[in-house]
């Protein structure tokens, strides 16, 4: 989040999951019922509540202080039915899926500083681009 133009000097919040002991970052496990897929396979809903994150406005500066926070969100992708395929053997990457619409609503809280923020409702959200499908890369890529 920024106060004014989106430049580093104006950043007042940066929310992300804490770095795991393994070194993995920007990733959290999805609970068993966090992702649901409609019976026709055309609508995917990812909903998570009270995900532990940190607010670290100066990230990635080495002296950046991380303040505990939490996030809840709901994100919905709906297939538009238009196929998308990309296969690049030289990069060992393949994607197959469909263009989609996507909507999101979210809220964050940083209790220690009394900060909270909530987005507009899901039905007011619109993404300019979205796709849903399957990808394969690296050693899992087979020609």
Tab-separated table of N, CA and C in Angstrom:
chain	number	residue	atom	x	y	z
A	1	UNK	N	0.837	-1.158	0.000
A	1	UNK	CA	0.000	0.000	0.000
A	1	UNK	C	0.897	1.240	0.000
A	2	UNK	N	0.433	2.233	-0.700
A	2	UNK	CA	1.217	3.450	-0.861
A	2	UNK	C	0.406	4.673	-0.467
A	3	UNK	N	1.088	5.685	-0.001
A	3	UNK	CA	0.475	6.997	0.206
A	3	UNK	C	1.012	7.873	-0.911
A	4	UNK	N	0.156	8.194	-1.892
A	4	UNK	CA	0.600	8.930	-3.069
A	4	UNK	C	0.992	7.967	-4.173
A	5	UNK	N	1.848	8.419	-5.106
A	5	UNK	CA	2.267	7.563	-6.220
A	5	UNK	C	2.937	6.281	-5.730
A	6	UNK	N	2.776	5.198	-6.488
A	6	UNK	CA	3.330	3.896	-6.118
A	6	UNK	C	4.832	3.848	-6.409
A	7	UNK	N	5.604	4.495	-5.534
A	7	UNK	CA	7.068	4.472	-5.605
A	7	UNK	C	7.581	4.056	-4.231
A	8	UNK	N	8.769	3.442	-4.146
A	8	UNK	CA	9.267	2.930	-2.854
A	8	UNK	C	9.202	3.931	-1.704
A	9	UNK	N	9.491	5.183	-1.943
A	9	UNK	CA	9.490	6.175	-0.860
A	9	UNK	C	8.103	6.386	-0.263
A	10	UNK	N	7.041	6.051	-0.988
A	10	UNK	CA	5.669	6.262	-0.517
A	10	UNK	C	5.018	5.003	0.046
A	11	UNK	N	5.765	3.895	0.108
A	11	UNK	CA	5.176	2.644	0.584
A	11	UNK	C	4.977	2.702	2.093
A	12	UNK	N	3.752	2.412	2.538
A	12	UNK	CA	3.458	2.432	3.967
A	12	UNK	C	3.129	1.041	4.520
A	13	UNK	N	2.787	0.074	3.654
A	13	UNK	CA	2.537	-1.305	4.074
A	13	UNK	C	2.975	-2.235	2.955
A	14	UNK	N	3.471	-3.399	3.322
A	14	UNK	CA	3.794	-4.467	2.371
A	14	UNK	C	3.442	-5.768	3.066
A	15	UNK	N	2.395	-6.421	2.612
A	15	UNK	CA	1.910	-7.633	3.265
A	15	UNK	C	2.352	-8.863	2.500
A	16	UNK	N	2.940	-9.814	3.227
A	16	UNK	CA	3.334	-11.084	2.619
A	16	UNK	C	3.514	-12.122	3.718
A	17	UNK	N	3.463	-13.413	3.353
A	17	UNK	CA	3.706	-14.453	4.354
A	17	UNK	C	5.150	-14.361	4.860
A	18	UNK	N	5.381	-14.757	6.107
A	18	UNK	CA	6.757	-14.768	6.601
A	18	UNK	C	7.580	-15.810	5.849
A	19	UNK	N	8.882	-15.621	5.809
A	19	UNK	CA	9.771	-16.575	5.155
A	19	UNK	C	9.828	-17.832	6.017
A	20	UNK	N	9.579	-18.985	5.401
A	20	UNK	CA	9.585	-20.265	6.109
A	20	UNK	C	11.018	-20.642	6.491
A	21	UNK	N	11.199	-21.498	7.502
A	21	UNK	CA	12.547	-21.944	7.870
A	21	UNK	C	13.309	-22.571	6.687
A	22	UNK	N	12.572	-23.126	5.718
A	22	UNK	CA	13.205	-23.729	4.540
A	22	UNK	C	13.725	-22.681	3.564
A	23	UNK	N	13.325	-21.409	3.770
A	23	UNK	CA	13.705	-20.338	2.846
A	23	UNK	C	12.619	-20.032	1.829
A	24	UNK	N	11.559	-20.836	1.786
A	24	UNK	CA	10.455	-20.610	0.858
A	24	UNK	C	9.677	-19.374	1.301
A	25	UNK	N	9.346	-18.496	0.358
A	25	UNK	CA	8.608	-17.291	0.712
A	25	UNK	C	7.501	-17.019	-0.289
A	26	UNK	N	6.550	-16.162	0.130
A	26	UNK	CA	5.359	-15.785	-0.633
A	26	UNK	C	4.450	-16.981	-0.898
A	27	UNK	N	4.518	-17.998	-0.041
A	27	UNK	CA	3.708	-19.207	-0.215
A	27	UNK	C	3.147	-19.611	1.145
A	28	UNK	N	1.862	-19.979	1.168
A	28	UNK	CA	1.252	-20.532	2.379
A	28	UNK	C	0.477	-21.782	1.989
A	29	UNK	N	0.388	-22.751	2.911
A	29	UNK	CA	-0.417	-23.936	2.600
A	29	UNK	C	-1.903	-23.578	2.531
A	30	UNK	N	-2.596	-24.206	1.608
A	30	UNK	CA	-4.045	-24.008	1.471
A	30	UNK	C	-4.731	-25.106	2.278
A	31	UNK	N	-5.632	-24.720	3.181
A	31	UNK	CA	-6.331	-25.742	3.958
A	31	UNK	C	-7.168	-26.655	3.062
A	32	UNK	N	-7.513	-27.823	3.582
A	32	UNK	CA	-8.209	-28.850	2.802
A	32	UNK	C	-9.413	-28.329	2.032
A	33	UNK	N	-10.214	-27.489	2.632
A	33	UNK	CA	-11.418	-26.994	1.962
A	33	UNK	C	-11.256	-25.552	1.475
A	34	UNK	N	-10.007	-25.079	1.391
A	34	UNK	CA	-9.746	-23.709	0.964
A	34	UNK	C	-9.988	-23.484	-0.516
A	35	UNK	N	-9.791	-24.521	-1.321
A	35	UNK	CA	-10.010	-24.419	-2.766
A	35	UNK	C	-11.165	-25.331	-3.139
A	36	UNK	N	-12.183	-24.752	-3.759
A	36	UNK	CA	-13.307	-25.559	-4.228
A	36	UNK	C	-13.455	-25.359	-5.732
A	37	UNK	N	-13.888	-26.423	-6.391
A	37	UNK	CA	-14.093	-26.409	-7.839
A	37	UNK	C	-15.531	-26.839	-8.091
A	38	UNK	N	-16.230	-26.077	-8.920
A	38	UNK	CA	-17.625	-26.391	-9.210
A	38	UNK	C	-17.722	-27.755	-9.898
A	39	UNK	N	-18.875	-28.418	-9.800
A	39	UNK	CA	-19.037	-29.732	-10.439
A	39	UNK	C	-18.734	-29.732	-11.936
A	40	UNK	N	-18.990	-28.616	-12.633
A	40	UNK	CA	-18.706	-28.574	-14.069
A	40	UNK	C	-17.251	-28.187	-14.366
A	41	UNK	N	-16.448	-27.932	-13.317
A	41	UNK	CA	-15.037	-27.614	-13.489
A	41	UNK	C	-14.758	-26.234	-14.064
A	42	UNK	N	-15.755	-25.362	-14.077
A	42	UNK	CA	-15.586	-24.048	-14.702
A	42	UNK	C	-15.395	-22.905	-13.706
A	43	UNK	N	-15.642	-23.147	-12.417
A	43	UNK	CA	-15.484	-22.104	-11.405
A	43	UNK	C	-14.597	-22.615	-10.276
A	44	UNK	N	-13.553	-21.856	-9.981
A	44	UNK	CA	-12.621	-22.189	-8.911
A	44	UNK	C	-12.724	-21.091	-7.856
A	45	UNK	N	-12.846	-21.465	-6.590
A	45	UNK	CA	-12.920	-20.493	-5.504
A	45	UNK	C	-11.848	-20.808	-4.473
A	46	UNK	N	-10.995	-19.836	-4.206
A	46	UNK	CA	-9.971	-19.949	-3.175
A	46	UNK	C	-10.361	-18.999	-2.060
A	47	UNK	N	-10.630	-19.552	-0.879
A	47	UNK	CA	-11.032	-18.733	0.257
A	47	UNK	C	-10.237	-19.153	1.486
A	48	UNK	N	-9.583	-18.180	2.112
A	48	UNK	CA	-8.782	-18.457	3.302
A	48	UNK	C	-9.054	-17.379	4.341
A	49	UNK	N	-9.090	-17.798	5.597
A	49	UNK	CA	-9.382	-16.888	6.702
A	49	UNK	C	-8.201	-16.821	7.662
A	50	UNK	N	-7.891	-15.639	8.123
A	50	UNK	CA	-6.896	-15.407	9.177
A	50	UNK	C	-5.532	-16.029	8.849
A	51	UNK	N	-5.060	-15.789	7.646
A	51	UNK	CA	-3.746	-16.279	7.214
A	51	UNK	C	-2.676	-15.422	7.890
A	52	UNK	N	-1.714	-16.060	8.542
A	52	UNK	CA	-0.624	-15.320	9.185
A	52	UNK	C	0.288	-14.730	8.123
A	53	UNK	N	0.444	-13.412	8.195
A	53	UNK	CA	1.328	-12.700	7.282
A	53	UNK	C	2.121	-11.696	8.108
A	54	UNK	N	2.970	-10.922	7.455
A	54	UNK	CA	3.671	-9.832	8.116
A	54	UNK	C	3.479	-8.563	7.301
A	55	UNK	N	3.559	-7.443	7.976
A	55	UNK	CA	3.564	-6.133	7.335
A	55	UNK	C	5.010	-5.661	7.399
A	56	UNK	N	5.630	-5.507	6.250
A	56	UNK	CA	7.059	-5.196	6.178
A	56	UNK	C	7.296	-4.144	5.093
A	57	UNK	N	6.944	-2.871	5.385
A	57	UNK	CA	6.969	-1.819	4.360
A	57	UNK	C	8.309	-1.607	3.670
A	58	UNK	N	9.396	-1.854	4.356
A	58	UNK	CA	10.702	-1.596	3.736
A	58	UNK	C	11.272	-2.835	3.032
A	59	UNK	N	10.499	-3.922	2.938
A	59	UNK	CA	10.943	-5.137	2.254
A	59	UNK	C	11.397	-4.777	0.852
A	60	UNK	N	12.509	-5.231	0.343
A	60	UNK	CA	13.416	-6.235	0.883
A	60	UNK	C	14.649	-5.672	1.590
A	61	UNK	N	14.610	-4.462	2.097
A	61	UNK	CA	15.753	-3.890	2.812
A	61	UNK	C	16.148	-4.792	3.983
A	62	UNK	N	17.448	-4.933	4.209
A	62	UNK	CA	17.934	-5.823	5.266
A	62	UNK	C	17.487	-5.376	6.655
A	63	UNK	N	17.267	-4.087	6.863
A	63	UNK	CA	16.832	-3.590	8.174
A	63	UNK	C	15.318	-3.478	8.283
A	64	UNK	N	14.599	-4.130	7.391
A	64	UNK	CA	13.142	-4.063	7.356
A	64	UNK	C	12.541	-4.811	8.544
A	65	UNK	N	11.687	-4.134	9.288
A	65	UNK	CA	11.024	-4.729	10.448
A	65	UNK	C	9.724	-5.382	9.996
A	66	UNK	N	9.477	-6.624	10.478
A	66	UNK	CA	8.270	-7.374	10.129
A	66	UNK	C	7.315	-7.364	11.315
A	67	UNK	N	6.124	-6.815	11.117
A	67	UNK	CA	5.098	-6.748	12.159
A	67	UNK	C	4.036	-7.804	11.867
A	68	UNK	N	3.709	-8.678	12.840
A	68	UNK	CA	2.699	-9.712	12.604
A	68	UNK	C	1.357	-9.106	12.164
A	69	UNK	N	0.724	-9.777	11.204
A	69	UNK	CA	-0.554	-9.342	10.655
A	69	UNK	C	-1.329	-10.581	10.222
A	70	UNK	N	-2.551	-10.362	9.764
A	70	UNK	CA	-3.330	-11.478	9.219
A	70	UNK	C	-4.178	-10.990	8.057
A	71	UNK	N	-4.477	-11.929	7.168
A	71	UNK	CA	-5.253	-11.609	5.968
A	71	UNK	C	-6.334	-12.659	5.771
A	72	UNK	N	-7.481	-12.204	5.310
A	72	UNK	CA	-8.559	-13.102	4.873
A	72	UNK	C	-8.941	-12.668	3.466
A	73	UNK	N	-9.260	-13.638	2.605
A	73	UNK	CA	-9.616	-13.283	1.231
A	73	UNK	C	-10.459	-14.356	0.574
A	74	UNK	N	-11.119	-13.948	-0.487
A	74	UNK	CA	-11.876	-14.861	-1.341
A	74	UNK	C	-11.599	-14.443	-2.775
A	75	UNK	N	-11.215	-15.410	-3.604
A	75	UNK	CA	-10.889	-15.156	-5.009
A	75	UNK	C	-11.632	-16.186	-5.851
A	76	UNK	N	-12.328	-15.708	-6.887
A	76	UNK	CA	-13.148	-16.595	-7.716
A	76	UNK	C	-12.769	-16.438	-9.185
A	77	UNK	N	-12.391	-17.562	-9.831
A	77	UNK	CA	-12.111	-17.596	-11.268
A	77	UNK	C	-13.250	-18.330	-11.950
A	78	UNK	N	-13.729	-17.795	-13.074
A	78	UNK	CA	-14.781	-18.455	-13.861
A	78	UNK	C	-14.290	-18.571	-15.300
A	79	UNK	N	-14.300	-19.786	-15.821
A	79	UNK	CA	-13.847	-20.021	-17.189
A	79	UNK	C	-14.706	-19.271	-18.191
A	80	UNK	N	-14.037	-18.630	-19.144
A	80	UNK	CA	-14.747	-17.967	-20.241
A	80	UNK	C	-14.882	-18.910	-21.433
A	81	UNK	N	-14.299	-20.117	-21.324
A	81	UNK	CA	-14.426	-21.123	-22.370
A	81	UNK	C	-13.470	-20.977	-23.536
A	82	UNK	N	-12.622	-19.962	-23.540
A	82	UNK	CA	-11.679	-19.754	-24.637
A	82	UNK	C	-10.358	-20.457	-24.300
A	83	UNK	N	-9.983	-21.509	-25.062
A	83	UNK	CA	-8.772	-22.261	-24.754
A	83	UNK	C	-7.493	-21.416	-24.889
A	84	UNK	N	-6.533	-21.720	-24.016
A	84	UNK	CA	-5.203	-21.111	-24.049
A	84	UNK	C	-4.194	-22.246	-23.956
A	85	UNK	N	-3.261	-22.294	-24.906
A	85	UNK	CA	-2.206	-23.318	-24.876
A	85	UNK	C	-0.877	-22.645	-25.152
A	86	UNK	N	0.131	-23.038	-24.389
A	86	UNK	CA	1.480	-22.528	-24.582
A	86	UNK	C	2.425	-23.671	-24.281
A	87	UNK	N	3.354	-23.928	-25.196
A	87	UNK	CA	4.319	-25.005	-25.003
A	87	UNK	C	5.662	-24.532	-25.527
A	88	UNK	N	6.666	-24.486	-24.663
A	88	UNK	CA	8.002	-24.061	-25.054
A	88	UNK	C	9.013	-25.102	-24.575
A	89	UNK	N	9.326	-26.090	-25.435
A	89	UNK	CA	10.266	-27.142	-25.033
A	89	UNK	C	11.637	-26.599	-24.617
A	90	UNK	N	12.096	-25.501	-25.234
A	90	UNK	CA	13.415	-24.964	-24.885
A	90	UNK	C	13.440	-24.439	-23.445
A	91	UNK	N	12.300	-24.012	-22.932
A	91	UNK	CA	12.215	-23.541	-21.548
A	91	UNK	C	11.586	-24.589	-20.631
A	92	UNK	N	11.239	-25.739	-21.197
A	92	UNK	CA	10.622	-26.840	-20.460
A	92	UNK	C	9.392	-26.344	-19.686
A	93	UNK	N	8.490	-25.684	-20.435
A	93	UNK	CA	7.285	-25.122	-19.834
A	93	UNK	C	6.095	-25.369	-20.742
A	94	UNK	N	4.987	-25.835	-20.141
A	94	UNK	CA	3.751	-26.054	-20.891
A	94	UNK	C	2.569	-25.608	-20.032
A	95	UNK	N	1.607	-24.911	-20.673
A	95	UNK	CA	0.365	-24.521	-20.006
A	95	UNK	C	-0.790	-24.863	-20.924
A	96	UNK	N	-1.859	-25.387	-20.345
A	96	UNK	CA	-3.083	-25.664	-21.074
A	96	UNK	C	-4.255	-25.298	-20.167
A	97	UNK	N	-5.153	-24.450	-20.669
A	97	UNK	CA	-6.289	-24.046	-19.855
A	97	UNK	C	-7.252	-23.171	-20.625
A	98	UNK	N	-7.894	-22.266	-19.919
A	98	UNK	CA	-8.902	-21.377	-20.506
A	98	UNK	C	-8.763	-19.967	-19.945
A	99	UNK	N	-9.089	-18.991	-20.787
A	99	UNK	CA	-9.209	-17.618	-20.295
A	99	UNK	C	-10.344	-17.613	-19.283
A	100	UNK	N	-10.285	-16.671	-18.359
A	100	UNK	CA	-11.274	-16.641	-17.285
A	100	UNK	C	-11.542	-15.207	-16.843
A	101	UNK	N	-12.569	-15.062	-16.056
A	101	UNK	CA	-12.767	-13.831	-15.302
A	101	UNK	C	-12.284	-14.123	-13.889
A	102	UNK	N	-11.944	-13.087	-13.143
A	102	UNK	CA	-11.486	-13.288	-11.772
A	102	UNK	C	-11.937	-12.124	-10.915
A	103	UNK	N	-12.395	-12.443	-9.711
A	103	UNK	CA	-12.813	-11.421	-8.755
A	103	UNK	C	-12.192	-11.738	-7.396
A	104	UNK	N	-11.922	-10.683	-6.612
A	104	UNK	CA	-11.258	-10.837	-5.324
A	104	UNK	C	-11.821	-9.845	-4.321
A	105	UNK	N	-11.954	-10.316	-3.088
A	105	UNK	CA	-12.183	-9.416	-1.961
A	105	UNK	C	-11.218	-9.847	-0.866
A	106	UNK	N	-10.718	-8.876	-0.115
A	106	UNK	CA	-9.711	-9.180	0.898
A	106	UNK	C	-9.778	-8.179	2.034
A	107	UNK	N	-9.198	-8.600	3.159
A	107	UNK	CA	-9.022	-7.676	4.271
A	107	UNK	C	-7.758	-8.068	5.023
A	108	UNK	N	-7.079	-7.065	5.575
A	108	UNK	CA	-5.872	-7.288	6.371
A	108	UNK	C	-6.007	-6.554	7.692
A	109	UNK	N	-5.329	-7.087	8.701
A	109	UNK	CA	-5.303	-6.463	10.018
A	109	UNK	C	-3.893	-6.545	10.577
A	110	UNK	N	-3.440	-5.439	11.162
A	110	UNK	CA	-2.161	-5.391	11.873
A	110	UNK	C	-2.516	-4.947	13.294
A	111	UNK	N	-2.861	-5.902	14.176
A	111	UNK	CA	-3.392	-5.560	15.502
A	111	UNK	C	-2.474	-4.670	16.339
A	112	UNK	N	-1.172	-4.888	16.287
A	112	UNK	CA	-0.272	-4.148	17.173
A	112	UNK	C	-0.239	-2.649	16.892
A	113	UNK	N	-0.633	-2.238	15.683
A	113	UNK	CA	-0.653	-0.808	15.366
A	113	UNK	C	-2.083	-0.313	15.106
A	114	UNK	N	-3.064	-1.200	15.328
A	114	UNK	CA	-4.457	-0.811	15.159
A	114	UNK	C	-4.834	-0.505	13.719
A	115	UNK	N	-4.155	-1.140	12.755
A	115	UNK	CA	-4.439	-0.880	11.340
A	115	UNK	C	-5.284	-2.001	10.764
A	116	UNK	N	-6.285	-1.642	9.955
A	116	UNK	CA	-7.040	-2.633	9.188
A	116	UNK	C	-7.441	-2.000	7.865
A	117	UNK	N	-7.639	-2.842	6.897
A	117	UNK	CA	-8.043	-2.400	5.562
A	117	UNK	C	-8.949	-3.475	4.986
A	118	UNK	N	-9.976	-3.052	4.260
A	118	UNK	CA	-10.887	-3.995	3.626
A	118	UNK	C	-11.189	-3.501	2.210
A	119	UNK	N	-11.120	-4.419	1.261
A	119	UNK	CA	-11.419	-4.080	-0.134
A	119	UNK	C	-12.911	-3.909	-0.332
A	120	UNK	N	-13.274	-3.454	-1.503
A	120	UNK	CA	-14.677	-3.442	-1.882
A	120	UNK	C	-15.156	-4.890	-2.015
A	121	UNK	N	-16.453	-5.079	-2.104
A	121	UNK	CA	-17.062	-6.411	-2.177
A	121	UNK	C	-16.654	-7.158	-3.449
A	122	UNK	N	-16.674	-8.472	-3.358
A	122	UNK	CA	-16.301	-9.348	-4.465
A	122	UNK	C	-17.019	-8.983	-5.761
A	123	UNK	N	-18.308	-8.720	-5.687
A	123	UNK	CA	-19.085	-8.480	-6.918
A	123	UNK	C	-18.725	-7.163	-7.599
A	124	UNK	N	-17.916	-6.321	-6.971
A	124	UNK	CA	-17.470	-5.072	-7.606
A	124	UNK	C	-16.076	-5.206	-8.208
A	125	UNK	N	-15.448	-6.354	-8.005
A	125	UNK	CA	-14.068	-6.582	-8.438
A	125	UNK	C	-14.010	-7.084	-9.875
A	126	UNK	N	-12.956	-6.693	-10.591
A	126	UNK	CA	-12.769	-7.149	-11.968
A	126	UNK	C	-11.273	-7.180	-12.281
A	127	UNK	N	-10.821	-8.266	-12.861
A	127	UNK	CA	-9.429	-8.392	-13.296
A	127	UNK	C	-9.353	-8.152	-14.799
A	128	UNK	N	-8.259	-7.583	-15.254
A	128	UNK	CA	-8.070	-7.354	-16.689
A	128	UNK	C	-7.683	-8.631	-17.424
A	129	UNK	N	-7.058	-9.565	-16.719
A	129	UNK	CA	-6.645	-10.816	-17.358
A	129	UNK	C	-6.620	-11.935	-16.327
A	130	UNK	N	-7.073	-13.114	-16.726
A	130	UNK	CA	-7.023	-14.283	-15.854
A	130	UNK	C	-7.081	-15.539	-16.717
A	131	UNK	N	-6.416	-16.589	-16.264
A	131	UNK	CA	-6.494	-17.892	-16.918
A	131	UNK	C	-6.533	-18.961	-15.831
A	132	UNK	N	-7.167	-20.076	-16.127
A	132	UNK	CA	-7.151	-21.214	-15.215
A	132	UNK	C	-6.763	-22.428	-16.036
A	133	UNK	N	-5.984	-23.313	-15.435
A	133	UNK	CA	-5.573	-24.505	-16.156
A	133	UNK	C	-4.454	-25.234	-15.444
A	134	UNK	N	-3.655	-25.923	-16.225
A	134	UNK	CA	-2.564	-26.746	-15.698
A	134	UNK	C	-1.259	-26.337	-16.353
A	135	UNK	N	-0.172	-26.370	-15.566
A	135	UNK	CA	1.140	-26.098	-16.126
A	135	UNK	C	2.116	-27.164	-15.663
A	136	UNK	N	3.110	-27.377	-16.476
A	136	UNK	CA	4.179	-28.330	-16.178
A	136	UNK	C	5.487	-27.633	-16.511
A	137	UNK	N	6.492	-27.810	-15.638
A	137	UNK	CA	7.776	-27.193	-15.932
A	137	UNK	C	8.929	-28.027	-15.385
A	138	UNK	N	10.143	-27.615	-15.744
A	138	UNK	CA	11.348	-28.246	-15.221
A	138	UNK	C	11.423	-29.730	-15.482
A	139	UNK	N	11.819	-30.460	-14.463
A	139	UNK	CA	12.026	-31.901	-14.649
A	139	UNK	C	10.735	-32.674	-14.898
A	140	UNK	N	9.597	-32.058	-14.633
A	140	UNK	CA	8.309	-32.706	-14.877
A	140	UNK	C	7.837	-32.536	-16.308
A	141	UNK	N	8.537	-31.701	-17.060
A	141	UNK	CA	8.172	-31.450	-18.457
A	141	UNK	C	8.616	-32.642	-19.302
A	142	UNK	N	7.700	-33.203	-20.066
A	142	UNK	CA	8.014	-34.294	-20.992
A	142	UNK	C	7.494	-33.906	-22.364
A	143	UNK	N	8.272	-34.173	-23.414
A	143	UNK	CA	7.827	-33.844	-24.762
A	143	UNK	C	6.939	-34.917	-25.324
